[in-house]
Amino acid sequence: MSDNSFGRLFRVTTFGESHGPAIGCVIDGCPPGLEINANEIRSELRRRATGKSRHTSQRKEKDDVQLLSGVFEGRTTGTPIAMLIENTDARPRDYTDIATKFRPGHADYTYWKKYGIRDYRGGGRSSARETTMRVAAGAVARKFLKQKLGIEIQGWLAQLGPIRTDREYDAQMIDENPFFSPDASVVPALEKHMDMLRKSGDSCGARISAVARNVPAGLGEPVYGKLDADLAAAMMGINAAKGVEIGAGFDCVDQLGTEHRDEITAEGFLGNHAGGVLGGISSGQDVRVSVAFKPASSLRIPCRSIDVQGQPVEVITKGRHDPCVGIRATPIVEAMLALVLMDHVLRQRAQNGQEWNINE
Amino acid sequence: MSDNSFGRLFRVTTFGESHGPAIGCVIDGCPPGLEINANEIRSELRRRATGKSRHTSQRKEKDDVQLLSGVFEGRTTGTPIAMLIENTDARPRDYTDIATKFRPGHADYTYWKKYGIRDYRGGGRSSARETTMRVAAGAVARKFLKQKLGIEIQGWLAQLGPIRTDREYDAQMIDENPFFSPDASVVPALEKHMDMLRKSGDSCGARISAVARNVPAGLGEPVYGKLDADLAAAMMGINAAKGVEIGAGFDCVDQLGTEHRDEITAEGFLGNHAGGVLGGISSGQDVRVSVAFKPASSLRIPCRSIDVQGQPVEVITKGRHDPCVGIRATPIVEAMLALVLMDHVLRQRAQNGQEWNINE
Amino acid sequence: MSDNSFGRLFRVTTFGESHGPAIGCVIDGCPPGLEINANEIRSELRRRATGKSRHTSQRKEKDDVQLLSGVFEGRTTGTPIAMLIENTDARPRDYTDIATKFRPGHADYTYWKKYGIRDYRGGGRSSARETTMRVAAGAVARKFLKQKLGIEIQGWLAQLGPIRTDREYDAQMIDENPFFSPDASVVPALEKHMDMLRKSGDSCGARISAVARNVPAGLGEPVYGKLDADLAAAMMGINAAKGVEIGAGFDCVDQLGTEHRDEITAEGFLGNHAGGVLGGISSGQDVRVSVAFKPASSLRIPCRSIDVQGQPVEVITKGRHDPCVGIRATPIVEAMLALVLMDHVLRQRAQNGQEWNINE
Amino acid sequence: MSDNSFGRLFRVTTFGESHGPAIGCVIDGCPPGLEINANEIRSELRRRATGKSRHTSQRKEKDDVQLLSGVFEGRTTGTPIAMLIENTDARPRDYTDIATKFRPGHADYTYWKKYGIRDYRGGGRSSARETTMRVAAGAVARKFLKQKLGIEIQGWLAQLGPIRTDREYDAQMIDENPFFSPDASVVPALEKHMDMLRKSGDSCGARISAVARNVPAGLGEPVYGKLDADLAAAMMGINAAKGVEIGAGFDCVDQLGTEHRDEITAEGFLGNHAGGVLGGISSGQDVRVSVAFKPASSLRIPCRSIDVQGQPVEVITKGRHDPCVGIRATPIVEAMLALVLMDHVLRQRAQNGQEWNINE
């Protein structure tokens, strides 16, 4: 039961391998009448593109997305929206060396154990290339959420290796540096750290945070489709993710109840340790999520591994890789946040539709 | 779209309110031929029961589960297994005071915003009482996993408020103290801390960890049904959860790639920072998960809130509550871990069945 | 993957065996705020009850349904609605004779081949007893459809064996005879035919038709959740069903295009060969469906069969059975029609909610 | 909730409009290791292609399917298989005349009522062009079913208008005439009838039958995923279908129980009125299904209709259409039969995998 669809009612199915002919997605369930065009999607894709600075992979994909269906005269029709991107800068030959070896920390070993066969070229289906289509589909969701409900989504780099990057938060700044850091003052330190890693051939982890503002109260389907549970799945399902927090996250372990509970006044909540979710349902406060990304495992520094026969081998990863995969994860976290919210808007409308005015 | 079913192929649907006539569940998709009886389930339920020590809620439920269907002459038949527990120690009158007030940190406000109506008695559907049925369903999954695949699942209290409780790990110890602590030496400190909270009327958070051993490689359905993503949803969906980690979790942010990647030798992996999951698929290593639970919000210490008219009110929570909900979360975390693994065993078998010998 | 849930958004899960302790269902996704009580459901159940006339099974079940959850102070809360009926007139001993034999025309053989185990008492899960819960869940759907959208559903016996029973159609008549015949003049012939079958120990087939009036245009989800496709599944999934027609059904094979197409004028459609569905979406006309039910296979007339060892045996069915299962199928067809429409109302609202006024 | 995916575990999602840039599909859940190439799929597509004889639409599509993912070195990898066909002989201008008019008997009116917008070019999403991808996906399923389980699927034209075409059944014959008739002797009559219709501008209905041989016992998931229920949905969901029968179908209404029940001997069943399905589960006998297709509504003969303002208009359909859509439905019925069986093979394997040897 391969499972390549995300969402229940705003349902995104992705396909494609890193170095195959193309990647693509199908969005099923998009409300009709939404104005959308390929350029809007391309503009979101550029935010996660490789090759924009020396700090990310040098693969240069045009990501020239085509809209194949579901849009007529500039508006969605309610039928499936298919999007396709041809892979133009694939270099499958970079990978012949690892055709029979398993790269530690990669999905090579587990795909092979699961399916008994794997497309080893660039990680095949397990490559972060797949996340391109999450951003593409997320762009449609964001447009709807923004236009119909006024929801705004923003992600940022909260930490890179040992460097905490959001002590100062300046939203304007985020898209003006290659790290999605909201704190201009740490950018030189980040550049230095990344240059150091590139030289040593090593990599580092990162923490990405995101917020959704103007989310109406009432989103989330207890008790097994809670908003926070769906966010956790969405974030943990991004390549390299190892941890997810909502609101206070793991800090709540050390908190007292009197400290954590967000008191309410006629003017609103007095805090947001909850991260905008109570009992699995949005409270109308900002929805806040934080995700840990592990350091990339594709390193030039050799390591011990085995081959498909179980024999010991040494592995060195060539190809073009990100020393910190977390950096480009920012737009992906935003996209997944948008997809979860979009799905829950439709789910909420299904059960509580008539009585519930989404714009109030 | 209320969403009260968990799992795709081993599908558990729960129902029931905290102070309604009964709670129950239906398991759909259980393989036939599994020996199971009500006593085995009752024995699991006793581990999460309230009223066992002075440190948890004093509600005393017999949790006398009945098997209504799906089991014939002691074995599962492949048809839906229904289980029912009558609520015997419900005290709905404890809650009339909060019928029109919202308790901060609770689902009162969000259920009311979502549905426009709520069963206020003891939290109704949002009560942790619902998790009883997760443990009941989990007992069936655990039996199958143990018997057919040799999978062993163990959870423990890793931290309670400021007290780290798993510096020493002794599995034997876990069920021998009321905290599920694997470290006998901290139990006195835990008791003291809990007594202090009970006196002050405050509460504290906790971190629960769990491991599944002997999990075969190959479980997990990329790219949107990954094992770690499903675990994240399962754990974040437990009442009061605010964070989930797989393997190294948030510690990976500070790690270098050379440190995090688990090298492989002919004898096996040299580490398990991955927590047993690579690319969303189990690697055959121990699956490791950690969950943060917030401090309970039902406190005797008054706080500010509003009522259904939006008017300011003071709220004091009566009723019988846990000062640290995390303690009793241990068997729930184990149950959710079992349910996720069970579902993935069936999902893996669906697509890769014939070629894949689950016992190898 | 046992599959005991029906519907996507108004989702009904049933459980229970014919001669087990109880049968029940859980409705997940019901909109909140609907007034409903157990007596309304009991009144629907009486229409399909056995033992009402000499022409149906003499099993006497009180069908005393209990509402266990999801209803608070007389209104639905949006959480799962659980209903339970205890089996009181079970006689499992009637079935020991067939514990190791397969009754031709029954599910005995196929359940055994599928699961390797079966609850042979009264057909276990394959018994029409399960349809009680379809009627119970259908009662909730009908209430909503009637109250919120004005939809009216009516089924009737269109043919019984060789006797066409709807040449004259008088809706008033339908509930006034034990056959659900809309034509009073054929009732004596029906009685005579049924008496003959009871004497001979044989059985006969039936055709049940149903109509839903005031269905809004727009229900149905192309191209794999079409309204007619979902109706076909719903009807063919009823015990003993062998054929389903929408509108003209198989008569369309002989029609010309000029005859079949329903022309449209400013006043509306000039015909309804389509049965209210075009391109899988409701047109606003009456939705019309017809279902063929096979003659019951539980006969006192002996027949050839085999036992679990594959040895030839003679089978005679004792127990209390319907000589024409089609008769009591009328309220079941109505219930399934209601469940499909209810689900599609919610599905339509999910995608097209805001712009689409369900009452226009 | 647009619903463009078919199947639970072998899940096919289609996209694309009749006169848009391309149509395509994604198969998710295909077992790995199956040898498949684009030419095998093309060869199935040629069977349903238009423009092969004067009796079907003259649109000439090359249907040059591309495999975009999920196949590596000639074998499936277990990841999503994407297929794409560019529309090359689209003539959207043929349809400007009906941009604001509703063709009676078409989905024009209902799509507009549902979505408030429609791609009117050639029926857009509601066009039979979509079924191309059902045949493409079905080709993969058929390959697996044939190779791994020995299942053979064959469909044929059973009736065309008033002409019953399967009184003589010669499987060899079916692909040797443009009607999929198994009876060579009626072909001249069919040609004459079709020529007559083409001259008059009218159309006729058809009945298509199909059989699957060597289906193992045990497929089908009671009580809401029964094999016959899923077949009914699959067939009724094909464009223009109005009725579905399993086995004896509507003939069972007139049968006696002693006539209908298929007795069993040590050598097997003595009849197959059941059509290979008992209690919703395959019995090991041939699975038999029959489908009624209405006469096409796109006629040169004018008819009354309305436009989007509700004003009366006359409609004449230009474009290139099939006078009997049922003819080309034969490979589509086969494809849907293959998709249902394939899905159920995986579903059965999920729950009953280990104990159940699919080849026995």
Coordinates of C-alpha atoms in Angstrom, one line a residue, chain A residues 1-6 8-9 12 14 102 104-107 109-111 113-115 125 130 134 159-162 197 202-207 217-226 228-229 232-233 236-239 241-250 252-258 260-266 269-270 273-275 277-279 281-283 290-297 299 301-306 310 312 336 347-348 350-352 356, chain B residues 1-6 8-9 12 14 102 104-107 109-111 113-115 125 130 134 159-162 197 202-207 217-226 228-229 232-233 236-239 241-250 252-258 260-266 269-270 273-275 277-279 281-283 290-297 299 301-306 310 312 336 347-348 350-352 356:
Chain A
M1 CA 0.0 0.0 0.0
S2 CA 2.3 2.7 -1.3
D3 CA 0.8 6.0 0.0
N4 CA 1.5 9.0 -2.2
S5 CA -1.5 11.1 -1.5
F6 CA -1.8 13.7 1.2
R8 CA -8.6 13.9 2.7
L9 CA -10.6 16.5 0.9
V12 CA -2.6 15.9 -3.3
T14 CA 2.6 13.3 -6.2
F102 CA 23.7 1.6 0.8
P104 CA 24.2 5.3 5.8
G105 CA 21.4 7.7 6.9
H106 CA 19.6 7.3 3.6
A107 CA 16.6 5.5 2.4
Y109 CA 18.7 0.4 2.5
T110 CA 15.1 0.6 3.6
Y111 CA 13.6 1.0 0.1
K113 CA 14.4 -4.1 2.0
K114 CA 10.9 -3.0 1.4
Y115 CA 10.5 -3.3 -2.3
R125 CA 11.5 8.6 -5.0
E130 CA 9.7 15.2 -4.6
R134 CA 4.5 19.9 -2.2
Q159 CA 18.3 27.4 14.4
L160 CA 21.2 26.2 12.2
G161 CA 23.6 23.8 13.9
P162 CA 24.6 25.6 17.1
L197 CA 31.0 22.7 6.6
D202 CA 30.4 17.7 6.8
S203 CA 26.8 18.8 7.4
C204 CA 24.6 20.2 10.1
G205 CA 21.0 20.1 11.4
A206 CA 18.4 22.9 11.6
R207 CA 15.2 23.9 13.2
A217 CA -11.4 28.7 15.4
G218 CA -12.9 25.3 14.7
L219 CA -10.4 23.5 12.4
G220 CA -9.5 20.0 13.4
E221 CA -11.4 16.7 13.6
P222 CA -11.2 14.9 16.9
V223 CA -10.2 12.5 18.0
Y224 CA -8.0 11.0 15.1
G225 CA -7.9 13.9 12.7
K226 CA -6.9 16.5 15.2
D228 CA -2.1 19.1 15.6
A229 CA -1.9 15.4 14.8
A232 CA 2.7 16.5 13.1
A233 CA 2.3 13.9 10.4
M236 CA 7.5 14.5 10.2
G237 CA 6.8 13.3 6.7
I238 CA 9.2 15.9 5.2
N239 CA 12.5 14.4 4.3
A241 CA 12.5 15.6 9.8
K242 CA 13.1 14.0 13.3
G243 CA 10.9 16.1 15.6
V244 CA 7.8 18.3 15.7
E245 CA 6.5 20.7 18.3
I246 CA 3.2 22.6 18.5
G247 CA 3.3 25.8 20.6
A248 CA 5.5 25.3 23.7
G249 CA 6.5 21.8 22.5
F250 CA 9.0 20.0 24.6
C252 CA 6.0 22.2 28.4
V253 CA 7.6 19.3 30.2
D254 CA 9.3 21.7 32.6
Q255 CA 6.3 24.1 32.9
L256 CA 3.7 24.2 35.7
G257 CA 0.0 24.1 34.8
T258 CA -0.4 27.7 36.0
H260 CA 1.3 26.8 30.6
R261 CA -2.5 27.2 30.5
D262 CA -3.3 30.3 28.5
E263 CA -5.9 32.3 30.4
I264 CA -8.7 33.9 28.5
T265 CA -10.2 37.4 28.9
A266 CA -12.9 39.2 27.0
F269 CA -6.1 34.7 25.2
L270 CA -3.3 35.9 27.5
H273 CA 1.7 28.1 24.8
A274 CA -0.9 26.0 23.1
G275 CA 0.3 27.0 19.7
V277 CA -4.6 24.3 19.1
L278 CA -6.8 23.1 22.0
G279 CA -8.2 19.5 22.1
I281 CA -9.1 22.1 17.2
S282 CA -7.8 25.5 16.3
S283 CA -8.7 28.2 18.8
S290 CA 8.5 23.8 14.9
V291 CA 10.4 21.1 13.1
A292 CA 13.8 19.5 13.6
F293 CA 15.8 18.5 10.5
K294 CA 18.7 16.2 10.8
P295 CA 22.1 16.9 9.2
A296 CA 22.3 15.6 5.6
S297 CA 23.9 12.2 5.3
L299 CA 28.9 13.6 2.7
I301 CA 33.7 12.2 4.2
P302 CA 33.9 8.4 3.8
C303 CA 32.0 6.1 6.0
R304 CA 31.5 2.4 6.6
S305 CA 28.5 0.6 5.0
I306 CA 27.5 -2.6 3.3
G310 CA 26.0 -7.5 2.9
P312 CA 31.5 -4.2 4.0
M336 CA 2.7 21.5 4.4
R347 CA -13.4 19.1 6.4
Q348 CA -14.9 21.6 8.7
A350 CA -18.4 19.4 5.3
Q351 CA -19.8 18.6 8.7
N352 CA -20.6 22.1 9.9
W356 CA -20.6 28.0 10.1
Chain B
M1 CA -16.0 15.4 8.9
S2 CA -15.6 14.2 12.4
D3 CA -12.8 11.6 12.3
N4 CA -12.9 9.0 15.0
S5 CA -11.1 6.1 13.2
F6 CA -7.5 5.4 13.4
R8 CA -6.0 2.3 7.3
L9 CA -6.1 -1.5 7.4
V12 CA -10.0 1.4 15.1
T14 CA -13.8 4.8 19.1
F102 CA -14.6 27.6 29.2
P104 CA -8.4 27.6 29.9
G105 CA -6.1 25.0 28.3
H106 CA -9.1 22.7 27.6
A107 CA -11.1 21.8 24.6
Y109 CA -13.8 26.6 24.0
T110 CA -12.8 24.9 20.7
Y111 CA -15.5 22.2 20.7
K113 CA -16.6 27.1 18.5
K114 CA -16.5 24.1 16.1
Y115 CA -19.8 22.4 16.8
R125 CA -15.5 13.4 24.0
E130 CA -11.5 8.0 25.4
R134 CA -7.0 3.0 22.5
Q159 CA 11.0 13.0 32.6
L160 CA 8.4 14.4 35.0
G161 CA 8.6 18.2 35.5
P162 CA 12.2 19.0 36.2
L197 CA 1.8 19.6 43.4
D202 CA -0.7 22.9 40.4
S203 CA 0.4 20.4 37.8
C204 CA 3.4 19.5 35.7
G205 CA 4.4 18.2 32.3
A206 CA 6.1 14.9 31.4
R207 CA 8.1 13.2 28.7
A217 CA 12.7 -3.7 8.1
G218 CA 10.3 -2.5 5.4
L219 CA 7.4 -1.0 7.4
G220 CA 6.2 2.5 6.3
E221 CA 4.6 3.8 3.1
P222 CA 6.4 6.7 1.4
V223 CA 5.9 9.4 0.8
Y224 CA 2.7 10.3 2.8
G225 CA 2.3 7.3 4.9
K226 CA 5.8 7.1 6.3
D228 CA 7.6 8.2 11.4
A229 CA 4.9 10.5 10.1
A232 CA 4.0 11.5 14.9
A233 CA 0.3 11.8 14.2
M236 CA 0.5 14.1 18.8
G237 CA -3.1 13.0 18.8
I238 CA -3.0 11.8 22.4
N239 CA -4.6 14.2 24.8
A241 CA 0.7 16.0 23.7
K242 CA 2.7 18.9 22.4
G243 CA 5.8 17.4 20.9
V244 CA 7.1 14.2 19.2
E245 CA 10.6 13.0 18.5
I246 CA 11.9 10.0 16.5
G247 CA 15.4 8.8 17.5
A248 CA 17.6 11.8 18.2
G249 CA 14.7 14.1 17.7
F250 CA 15.5 17.8 18.3
C252 CA 19.8 16.3 15.7
V253 CA 19.8 20.1 15.2
D254 CA 23.1 20.4 17.0
Q255 CA 24.6 17.3 15.5
L256 CA 27.1 17.0 12.6
G257 CA 26.3 14.7 9.7
T258 CA 29.3 12.5 10.6
H260 CA 24.2 11.6 13.2
R261 CA 24.5 9.2 10.4
D262 CA 24.4 5.6 11.7
E263 CA 27.2 3.7 9.9
I264 CA 26.5 0.2 8.8
T265 CA 28.7 -2.9 9.1
A266 CA 28.2 -6.5 8.2
F269 CA 24.2 -0.5 12.4
L270 CA 26.7 1.3 14.6
H273 CA 20.2 8.2 15.9
A274 CA 17.6 7.5 13.3
G275 CA 15.3 5.8 15.8
V277 CA 13.3 4.7 10.6
L278 CA 15.1 5.8 7.4
G279 CA 13.2 7.5 4.6
I281 CA 10.6 3.0 6.4
S282 CA 11.7 0.8 9.3
S283 CA 15.3 -0.3 9.1
S290 CA 9.5 10.3 22.6
V291 CA 6.5 12.5 23.5
A292 CA 6.0 15.7 25.5
F293 CA 2.8 16.1 27.5
K294 CA 1.8 19.4 28.8
P295 CA 0.8 20.0 32.5
A296 CA -2.8 19.4 33.1
S297 CA -5.0 22.5 32.9
L299 CA -6.4 23.1 38.5
I301 CA -6.0 27.3 41.5
P302 CA -8.4 29.9 40.0
C303 CA -7.8 31.5 36.7
R304 CA -9.4 34.1 34.3
S305 CA -11.6 32.9 31.6
I306 CA -14.9 33.8 29.8
G310 CA -17.9 36.2 26.2
P312 CA -15.2 37.4 32.1
M336 CA -0.6 3.9 19.8
R347 CA -0.1 -2.3 4.6
Q348 CA 3.3 -3.8 3.8
A350 CA -0.8 -5.8 0.9
Q351 CA 1.7 -4.4 -1.5
N352 CA 4.6 -6.7 -1.0
W356 CA 8.1 -10.7 1.6

